[in-house]
Amino acid sequence: VPARRGLVHWAGNGRTGPRLFLVAGAALLALDPADGAPVPSFGDGGSVAIGEATAAPAVVGDRLVATTNAPATVRAFDVETGRELWRTPLMADGTPIGAAPWGGFAVDAARNRAYVTTGNPRPPLYGAGRPGNNEHANSVVCVDLATGARSILSGEDRGSGPRLSATAAVLFAPAGVRLAGAGLWWSAA
């Protein structure tokens, strides 16, 4: 099963050596960068089942953050063990209709937040007959990386038609504030 949209390197800490993290199929994988072998102490022999995912994960401190499309969630895992720390659904009303975070997310490590872009809910992709309240569709959702608490920064109404969505969160910040998105650093300064 091919990897999807990249991988992330973690340098390790005093207890645990470096790792590469990526999503492939419906799994979050931890690999030893020296030989590419799965890390047996992470999850179930080097992988954690997470559901359909299309965006690369991110490491923030001791947390590994990943988004999944089915179910539409943002999740945090212990970077060493793969144990799930929290799970935040992107389906406000609890129905299986949710907004998929297929395009990725940006991390602001200084504020301990992730900014997740979502597309149209599925199914169907056209807005006129969409069931549910679709609160997190076509939105930028801010997720606190310590707790998983969410807030919506911007969004569209329930009946919005199809539109293009960004492939990673686009953020505006005061001069001097550095934000990471799609593996690149950007500063408003």
mmCIF file with all atom_site columns, C-alpha atoms in Angstrom, residues 10-179:
data_model
loop_
_atom_site.group_PDB
_atom_site.id
_atom_site.type_symbol
_atom_site.label_atom_id
_atom_site.label_alt_id
_atom_site.label_comp_id
_atom_site.label_asym_id
_atom_site.label_entity_id
_atom_site.label_seq_id
_atom_site.pdbx_PDB_ins_code
_atom_site.Cartn_x
_atom_site.Cartn_y
_atom_site.Cartn_z
_atom_site.occupancy
_atom_site.B_iso_or_equiv
_atom_site.pdbx_formal_charge
_atom_site.auth_seq_id
_atom_site.auth_comp_id
_atom_site.auth_asym_id
_atom_site.auth_atom_id
_atom_site.pdbx_PDB_model_num
ATOM 1   C CA . TRP A 1 10  ? 11.273  12.569 14.600 1.00 0.00 ? 10  TRP A CA 1
ATOM 2   C CA . ALA A 1 11  ? 14.795  12.901 16.016 1.00 0.00 ? 11  ALA A CA 1
ATOM 3   C CA . GLY A 1 12  ? 13.957  10.931 19.155 1.00 0.00 ? 12  GLY A CA 1
ATOM 4   C CA . ASN A 1 13  ? 14.668  11.837 22.767 1.00 0.00 ? 13  ASN A CA 1
ATOM 5   C CA . GLY A 1 14  ? 16.909  10.477 25.524 1.00 0.00 ? 14  GLY A CA 1
ATOM 6   C CA . ARG A 1 15  ? 14.830  7.277  25.830 1.00 0.00 ? 15  ARG A CA 1
ATOM 7   C CA . THR A 1 16  ? 13.794  6.502  22.262 1.00 0.00 ? 16  THR A CA 1
ATOM 8   C CA . GLY A 1 17  ? 15.710  6.618  18.992 1.00 0.00 ? 17  GLY A CA 1
ATOM 9   C CA . PRO A 1 18  ? 14.682  8.448  15.822 1.00 0.00 ? 18  PRO A CA 1
ATOM 10  C CA . ARG A 1 19  ? 11.647  7.403  13.766 1.00 0.00 ? 19  ARG A CA 1
ATOM 11  C CA . LEU A 1 20  ? 9.933   8.061  10.476 1.00 0.00 ? 20  LEU A CA 1
ATOM 12  C CA . PHE A 1 21  ? 6.134   8.349  10.585 1.00 0.00 ? 21  PHE A CA 1
ATOM 13  C CA . LEU A 1 22  ? 3.747   8.075  7.649  1.00 0.00 ? 22  LEU A CA 1
ATOM 14  C CA . VAL A 1 23  ? 0.232   6.975  6.777  1.00 0.00 ? 23  VAL A CA 1
ATOM 15  C CA . ALA A 1 24  ? -0.312  4.140  4.328  1.00 0.00 ? 24  ALA A CA 1
ATOM 16  C CA . GLY A 1 25  ? -3.718  2.685  3.570  1.00 0.00 ? 25  GLY A CA 1
ATOM 17  C CA . ALA A 1 26  ? -5.587  2.853  6.872  1.00 0.00 ? 26  ALA A CA 1
ATOM 18  C CA . ALA A 1 27  ? -2.519  2.687  9.125  1.00 0.00 ? 27  ALA A CA 1
ATOM 19  C CA . LEU A 1 28  ? -0.153  5.080  10.859 1.00 0.00 ? 28  LEU A CA 1
ATOM 20  C CA . LEU A 1 29  ? 3.339   3.562  10.593 1.00 0.00 ? 29  LEU A CA 1
ATOM 21  C CA . ALA A 1 30  ? 6.538   4.061  12.600 1.00 0.00 ? 30  ALA A CA 1
ATOM 22  C CA . LEU A 1 31  ? 9.761   3.039  10.847 1.00 0.00 ? 31  LEU A CA 1
ATOM 23  C CA . ASP A 1 32  ? 13.379  2.926  11.943 1.00 0.00 ? 32  ASP A CA 1
ATOM 24  C CA . PRO A 1 33  ? 15.191  5.428  9.662  1.00 0.00 ? 33  PRO A CA 1
ATOM 25  C CA . ALA A 1 34  ? 18.403  3.348  9.767  1.00 0.00 ? 34  ALA A CA 1
ATOM 26  C CA . ASP A 1 35  ? 16.918  0.311  8.026  1.00 0.00 ? 35  ASP A CA 1
ATOM 27  C CA . GLY A 1 36  ? 13.245  1.042  7.241  1.00 0.00 ? 36  GLY A CA 1
ATOM 28  C CA . ALA A 1 37  ? 12.024  -1.723 9.558  1.00 0.00 ? 37  ALA A CA 1
ATOM 29  C CA . PRO A 1 38  ? 8.798   -1.244 11.546 1.00 0.00 ? 38  PRO A CA 1
ATOM 30  C CA . VAL A 1 39  ? 9.348   -0.092 15.149 1.00 0.00 ? 39  VAL A CA 1
ATOM 31  C CA . PRO A 1 40  ? 7.976   -3.013 17.225 1.00 0.00 ? 40  PRO A CA 1
ATOM 32  C CA . SER A 1 41  ? 7.319   -0.888 20.343 1.00 0.00 ? 41  SER A CA 1
ATOM 33  C CA . PHE A 1 42  ? 4.990   1.467  18.422 1.00 0.00 ? 42  PHE A CA 1
ATOM 34  C CA . GLY A 1 43  ? 1.356   0.367  18.311 1.00 0.00 ? 43  GLY A CA 1
ATOM 35  C CA . ASP A 1 44  ? 0.906   -3.189 17.066 1.00 0.00 ? 44  ASP A CA 1
ATOM 36  C CA . GLY A 1 45  ? 4.343   -4.092 15.710 1.00 0.00 ? 45  GLY A CA 1
ATOM 37  C CA . GLY A 1 46  ? 4.999   -0.653 14.201 1.00 0.00 ? 46  GLY A CA 1
ATOM 38  C CA . SER A 1 47  ? 1.506   0.396  13.107 1.00 0.00 ? 47  SER A CA 1
ATOM 39  C CA . VAL A 1 48  ? -1.730  1.809  14.482 1.00 0.00 ? 48  VAL A CA 1
ATOM 40  C CA . ALA A 1 49  ? -5.026  1.320  12.628 1.00 0.00 ? 49  ALA A CA 1
ATOM 41  C CA . ILE A 1 50  ? -6.519  4.776  12.137 1.00 0.00 ? 50  ILE A CA 1
ATOM 42  C CA . GLY A 1 51  ? -8.912  4.608  9.174  1.00 0.00 ? 51  GLY A CA 1
ATOM 43  C CA . GLU A 1 52  ? -8.585  6.257  5.774  1.00 0.00 ? 52  GLU A CA 1
ATOM 44  C CA . ALA A 1 53  ? -5.985  9.024  5.856  1.00 0.00 ? 53  ALA A CA 1
ATOM 45  C CA . THR A 1 54  ? -4.502  11.117 3.051  1.00 0.00 ? 54  THR A CA 1
ATOM 46  C CA . ALA A 1 55  ? -2.342  13.707 4.833  1.00 0.00 ? 55  ALA A CA 1
ATOM 47  C CA . ALA A 1 56  ? 1.091   13.273 6.379  1.00 0.00 ? 56  ALA A CA 1
ATOM 48  C CA . PRO A 1 57  ? 1.160   13.292 10.194 1.00 0.00 ? 57  PRO A CA 1
ATOM 49  C CA . ALA A 1 58  ? 3.011   15.883 12.304 1.00 0.00 ? 58  ALA A CA 1
ATOM 50  C CA . VAL A 1 59  ? 5.107   15.612 15.450 1.00 0.00 ? 59  VAL A CA 1
ATOM 51  C CA . VAL A 1 60  ? 4.639   18.286 18.109 1.00 0.00 ? 60  VAL A CA 1
ATOM 52  C CA . GLY A 1 61  ? 6.607   17.655 21.288 1.00 0.00 ? 61  GLY A CA 1
ATOM 53  C CA . ASP A 1 62  ? 5.733   14.154 22.487 1.00 0.00 ? 62  ASP A CA 1
ATOM 54  C CA . ARG A 1 63  ? 2.593   13.915 20.325 1.00 0.00 ? 63  ARG A CA 1
ATOM 55  C CA . LEU A 1 64  ? 2.069   12.523 16.867 1.00 0.00 ? 64  LEU A CA 1
ATOM 56  C CA . VAL A 1 65  ? -0.928  14.207 15.233 1.00 0.00 ? 65  VAL A CA 1
ATOM 57  C CA . ALA A 1 66  ? -2.866  12.683 12.339 1.00 0.00 ? 66  ALA A CA 1
ATOM 58  C CA . THR A 1 67  ? -6.086  13.419 10.490 1.00 0.00 ? 67  THR A CA 1
ATOM 59  C CA . THR A 1 68  ? -8.394  10.783 9.051  1.00 0.00 ? 68  THR A CA 1
ATOM 60  C CA . ASN A 1 69  ? -11.061 11.097 6.377  1.00 0.00 ? 69  ASN A CA 1
ATOM 61  C CA . ALA A 1 70  ? -13.171 8.091  7.292  1.00 0.00 ? 70  ALA A CA 1
ATOM 62  C CA . PRO A 1 71  ? -14.036 8.672  10.029 1.00 0.00 ? 71  PRO A CA 1
ATOM 63  C CA . ALA A 1 72  ? -13.394 12.429 9.804  1.00 0.00 ? 72  ALA A CA 1
ATOM 64  C CA . THR A 1 73  ? -11.211 13.043 12.875 1.00 0.00 ? 73  THR A CA 1
ATOM 65  C CA . VAL A 1 74  ? -8.085  14.648 14.255 1.00 0.00 ? 74  VAL A CA 1
ATOM 66  C CA . ARG A 1 75  ? -6.178  12.355 16.606 1.00 0.00 ? 75  ARG A CA 1
ATOM 67  C CA . ALA A 1 76  ? -3.094  12.547 18.817 1.00 0.00 ? 76  ALA A CA 1
ATOM 68  C CA . PHE A 1 77  ? -0.861  9.622  19.730 1.00 0.00 ? 77  PHE A CA 1
ATOM 69  C CA . ASP A 1 78  ? 2.062   9.169  22.079 1.00 0.00 ? 78  ASP A CA 1
ATOM 70  C CA . VAL A 1 79  ? 5.071   9.499  19.758 1.00 0.00 ? 79  VAL A CA 1
ATOM 71  C CA . GLU A 1 80  ? 6.924   6.639  21.496 1.00 0.00 ? 80  GLU A CA 1
ATOM 72  C CA . THR A 1 81  ? 4.178   4.013  22.045 1.00 0.00 ? 81  THR A CA 1
ATOM 73  C CA . GLY A 1 82  ? 1.448   4.872  19.533 1.00 0.00 ? 82  GLY A CA 1
ATOM 74  C CA . ARG A 1 83  ? -1.138  4.981  22.345 1.00 0.00 ? 83  ARG A CA 1
ATOM 75  C CA . GLU A 1 84  ? -4.062  7.246  21.405 1.00 0.00 ? 84  GLU A CA 1
ATOM 76  C CA . LEU A 1 85  ? -4.190  10.335 23.633 1.00 0.00 ? 85  LEU A CA 1
ATOM 77  C CA . TRP A 1 86  ? -7.356  11.943 22.256 1.00 0.00 ? 86  TRP A CA 1
ATOM 78  C CA . ARG A 1 87  ? -9.688  11.860 19.286 1.00 0.00 ? 87  ARG A CA 1
ATOM 79  C CA . THR A 1 88  ? -11.655 14.851 17.992 1.00 0.00 ? 88  THR A CA 1
ATOM 80  C CA . PRO A 1 89  ? -14.463 14.165 15.530 1.00 0.00 ? 89  PRO A CA 1
ATOM 81  C CA . LEU A 1 90  ? -15.090 16.643 12.746 1.00 0.00 ? 90  LEU A CA 1
ATOM 82  C CA . MET A 1 91  ? -18.766 15.633 12.640 1.00 0.00 ? 91  MET A CA 1
ATOM 83  C CA . ALA A 1 92  ? -20.613 17.979 14.967 1.00 0.00 ? 92  ALA A CA 1
ATOM 84  C CA . ASP A 1 93  ? -23.934 16.165 15.061 1.00 0.00 ? 93  ASP A CA 1
ATOM 85  C CA . GLY A 1 94  ? -22.568 12.631 15.422 1.00 0.00 ? 94  GLY A CA 1
ATOM 86  C CA . THR A 1 95  ? -23.948 11.376 12.108 1.00 0.00 ? 95  THR A CA 1
ATOM 87  C CA . PRO A 1 96  ? -21.674 9.596  9.640  1.00 0.00 ? 96  PRO A CA 1
ATOM 88  C CA . ILE A 1 97  ? -21.822 12.697 7.453  1.00 0.00 ? 97  ILE A CA 1
ATOM 89  C CA . GLY A 1 98  ? -18.683 14.705 8.087  1.00 0.00 ? 98  GLY A CA 1
ATOM 90  C CA . ALA A 1 99  ? -16.161 17.011 6.528  1.00 0.00 ? 99  ALA A CA 1
ATOM 91  C CA . ALA A 1 100 ? -13.029 15.202 5.387  1.00 0.00 ? 100 ALA A CA 1
ATOM 92  C CA . PRO A 1 101 ? -9.655  16.781 6.237  1.00 0.00 ? 101 PRO A CA 1
ATOM 93  C CA . TRP A 1 102 ? -8.096  15.332 3.077  1.00 0.00 ? 102 TRP A CA 1
ATOM 94  C CA . GLY A 1 103 ? -5.979  18.397 2.309  1.00 0.00 ? 103 GLY A CA 1
ATOM 95  C CA . GLY A 1 104 ? -3.774  18.380 5.380  1.00 0.00 ? 104 GLY A CA 1
ATOM 96  C CA . PHE A 1 105 ? -3.199  20.696 8.286  1.00 0.00 ? 105 PHE A CA 1
ATOM 97  C CA . ALA A 1 106 ? -0.755  23.243 9.648  1.00 0.00 ? 106 ALA A CA 1
ATOM 98  C CA . VAL A 1 107 ? 0.767   23.234 13.126 1.00 0.00 ? 107 VAL A CA 1
ATOM 99  C CA . ASP A 1 108 ? 1.591   26.208 15.332 1.00 0.00 ? 108 ASP A CA 1
ATOM 100 C CA . ALA A 1 109 ? 3.863   24.543 17.906 1.00 0.00 ? 109 ALA A CA 1
ATOM 101 C CA . ALA A 1 110 ? 4.299   27.719 19.963 1.00 0.00 ? 110 ALA A CA 1
ATOM 102 C CA . ARG A 1 111 ? 0.541   27.929 20.563 1.00 0.00 ? 111 ARG A CA 1
ATOM 103 C CA . ASN A 1 112 ? 0.140   24.119 20.651 1.00 0.00 ? 112 ASN A CA 1
ATOM 104 C CA . ARG A 1 113 ? -2.553  24.158 17.958 1.00 0.00 ? 113 ARG A CA 1
ATOM 105 C CA . ALA A 1 114 ? -3.309  22.491 14.670 1.00 0.00 ? 114 ALA A CA 1
ATOM 106 C CA . TYR A 1 115 ? -5.298  24.222 11.944 1.00 0.00 ? 115 TYR A CA 1
ATOM 107 C CA . VAL A 1 116 ? -7.170  21.657 9.863  1.00 0.00 ? 116 VAL A CA 1
ATOM 108 C CA . THR A 1 117 ? -8.777  22.453 6.528  1.00 0.00 ? 117 THR A CA 1
ATOM 109 C CA . THR A 1 118 ? -11.866 20.464 5.609  1.00 0.00 ? 118 THR A CA 1
ATOM 110 C CA . GLY A 1 119 ? -13.644 19.955 2.326  1.00 0.00 ? 119 GLY A CA 1
ATOM 111 C CA . ASN A 1 120 ? -17.228 19.141 1.477  1.00 0.00 ? 120 ASN A CA 1
ATOM 112 C CA . PRO A 1 121 ? -18.957 16.446 3.514  1.00 0.00 ? 121 PRO A CA 1
ATOM 113 C CA . ARG A 1 122 ? -19.297 13.046 1.976  1.00 0.00 ? 122 ARG A CA 1
ATOM 114 C CA . PRO A 1 123 ? -21.541 11.635 0.655  1.00 0.00 ? 123 PRO A CA 1
ATOM 115 C CA . PRO A 1 124 ? -22.837 13.396 -1.415 1.00 0.00 ? 124 PRO A CA 1
ATOM 116 C CA . LEU A 1 125 ? -20.408 16.092 -2.465 1.00 0.00 ? 125 LEU A CA 1
ATOM 117 C CA . TYR A 1 126 ? -23.062 18.536 -3.694 1.00 0.00 ? 126 TYR A CA 1
ATOM 118 C CA . GLY A 1 127 ? -24.518 20.759 -0.961 1.00 0.00 ? 127 GLY A CA 1
ATOM 119 C CA . ALA A 1 128 ? -28.219 21.073 -1.824 1.00 0.00 ? 128 ALA A CA 1
ATOM 120 C CA . GLY A 1 129 ? -29.316 17.654 -0.601 1.00 0.00 ? 129 GLY A CA 1
ATOM 121 C CA . ARG A 1 130 ? -26.697 17.119 2.084  1.00 0.00 ? 130 ARG A CA 1
ATOM 122 C CA . PRO A 1 131 ? -28.095 15.605 5.302  1.00 0.00 ? 131 PRO A CA 1
ATOM 123 C CA . GLY A 1 132 ? -26.900 16.672 8.761  1.00 0.00 ? 132 GLY A CA 1
ATOM 124 C CA . ASN A 1 133 ? -25.807 20.120 9.886  1.00 0.00 ? 133 ASN A CA 1
ATOM 125 C CA . ASN A 1 134 ? -22.313 19.820 8.339  1.00 0.00 ? 134 ASN A CA 1
ATOM 126 C CA . GLU A 1 135 ? -20.948 22.276 10.873 1.00 0.00 ? 135 GLU A CA 1
ATOM 127 C CA . HIS A 1 136 ? -17.301 21.573 10.070 1.00 0.00 ? 136 HIS A CA 1
ATOM 128 C CA . ALA A 1 137 ? -17.589 21.430 6.269  1.00 0.00 ? 137 ALA A CA 1
ATOM 129 C CA . ASN A 1 138 ? -15.503 23.803 4.127  1.00 0.00 ? 138 ASN A CA 1
ATOM 130 C CA . SER A 1 139 ? -13.875 25.149 7.260  1.00 0.00 ? 139 SER A CA 1
ATOM 131 C CA . VAL A 1 140 ? -10.643 25.814 9.038  1.00 0.00 ? 140 VAL A CA 1
ATOM 132 C CA . VAL A 1 141 ? -10.921 24.027 12.385 1.00 0.00 ? 141 VAL A CA 1
ATOM 133 C CA . CYS A 1 142 ? -8.517  24.878 15.205 1.00 0.00 ? 142 CYS A CA 1
ATOM 134 C CA . VAL A 1 143 ? -7.624  21.961 17.481 1.00 0.00 ? 143 VAL A CA 1
ATOM 135 C CA . ASP A 1 144 ? -5.829  22.348 20.827 1.00 0.00 ? 144 ASP A CA 1
ATOM 136 C CA . LEU A 1 145 ? -3.023  19.760 20.721 1.00 0.00 ? 145 LEU A CA 1
ATOM 137 C CA . ALA A 1 146 ? -3.021  19.233 24.501 1.00 0.00 ? 146 ALA A CA 1
ATOM 138 C CA . THR A 1 147 ? -6.732  18.431 24.835 1.00 0.00 ? 147 THR A CA 1
ATOM 139 C CA . GLY A 1 148 ? -8.218  17.940 21.367 1.00 0.00 ? 148 GLY A CA 1
ATOM 140 C CA . ALA A 1 149 ? -10.729 20.738 21.996 1.00 0.00 ? 149 ALA A CA 1
ATOM 141 C CA . ARG A 1 150 ? -11.864 22.316 18.730 1.00 0.00 ? 150 ARG A CA 1
ATOM 142 C CA . SER A 1 151 ? -13.102 25.652 17.516 1.00 0.00 ? 151 SER A CA 1
ATOM 143 C CA . ILE A 1 152 ? -14.057 26.777 14.027 1.00 0.00 ? 152 ILE A CA 1
ATOM 144 C CA . LEU A 1 153 ? -12.123 29.690 12.599 1.00 0.00 ? 153 LEU A CA 1
ATOM 145 C CA . SER A 1 154 ? -14.128 29.931 9.399  1.00 0.00 ? 154 SER A CA 1
ATOM 146 C CA . GLY A 1 155 ? -16.769 27.934 7.611  1.00 0.00 ? 155 GLY A CA 1
ATOM 147 C CA . GLU A 1 156 ? -19.563 27.949 5.071  1.00 0.00 ? 156 GLU A CA 1
ATOM 148 C CA . ASP A 1 157 ? -23.258 27.376 5.502  1.00 0.00 ? 157 ASP A CA 1
ATOM 149 C CA . ARG A 1 158 ? -24.967 24.014 5.076  1.00 0.00 ? 158 ARG A CA 1
ATOM 150 C CA . GLY A 1 159 ? -26.152 24.572 1.523  1.00 0.00 ? 159 GLY A CA 1
ATOM 151 C CA . SER A 1 160 ? -22.910 25.795 0.034  1.00 0.00 ? 160 SER A CA 1
ATOM 152 C CA . GLY A 1 161 ? -22.134 24.402 -3.371 1.00 0.00 ? 161 GLY A CA 1
ATOM 153 C CA . PRO A 1 162 ? -18.910 22.719 -4.405 1.00 0.00 ? 162 PRO A CA 1
ATOM 154 C CA . ARG A 1 163 ? -15.815 24.882 -4.355 1.00 0.00 ? 163 ARG A CA 1
ATOM 155 C CA . LEU A 1 164 ? -12.082 24.543 -4.393 1.00 0.00 ? 164 LEU A CA 1
ATOM 156 C CA . SER A 1 165 ? -10.498 24.028 -0.995 1.00 0.00 ? 165 SER A CA 1
ATOM 157 C CA . ALA A 1 166 ? -6.949  24.689 0.096  1.00 0.00 ? 166 ALA A CA 1
ATOM 158 C CA . THR A 1 167 ? -4.550  21.769 0.323  1.00 0.00 ? 167 THR A CA 1
ATOM 159 C CA . ALA A 1 168 ? -3.225  22.975 3.684  1.00 0.00 ? 168 ALA A CA 1
ATOM 160 C CA . ALA A 1 169 ? -4.411  25.476 6.230  1.00 0.00 ? 169 ALA A CA 1
ATOM 161 C CA . VAL A 1 170 ? -3.713  29.053 5.174  1.00 0.00 ? 170 VAL A CA 1
ATOM 162 C CA . LEU A 1 171 ? -3.097  31.259 8.185  1.00 0.00 ? 171 LEU A CA 1
ATOM 163 C CA . PHE A 1 172 ? -2.564  34.945 8.778  1.00 0.00 ? 172 PHE A CA 1
ATOM 164 C CA . ALA A 1 173 ? -0.374  35.944 11.694 1.00 0.00 ? 173 ALA A CA 1
ATOM 165 C CA . PRO A 1 174 ? 1.112   39.099 13.192 1.00 0.00 ? 174 PRO A CA 1
ATOM 166 C CA . ALA A 1 175 ? 4.590   40.017 12.007 1.00 0.00 ? 175 ALA A CA 1
ATOM 167 C CA . GLY A 1 176 ? 7.224   37.771 13.507 1.00 0.00 ? 176 GLY A CA 1
ATOM 168 C CA . VAL A 1 177 ? 4.916   34.828 14.274 1.00 0.00 ? 177 VAL A CA 1
ATOM 169 C CA . ARG A 1 178 ? 6.116   31.706 12.495 1.00 0.00 ? 178 ARG A CA 1
ATOM 170 C CA . LEU A 1 179 ? 3.662   29.074 11.362 1.00 0.00 ? 179 LEU A CA 1
#
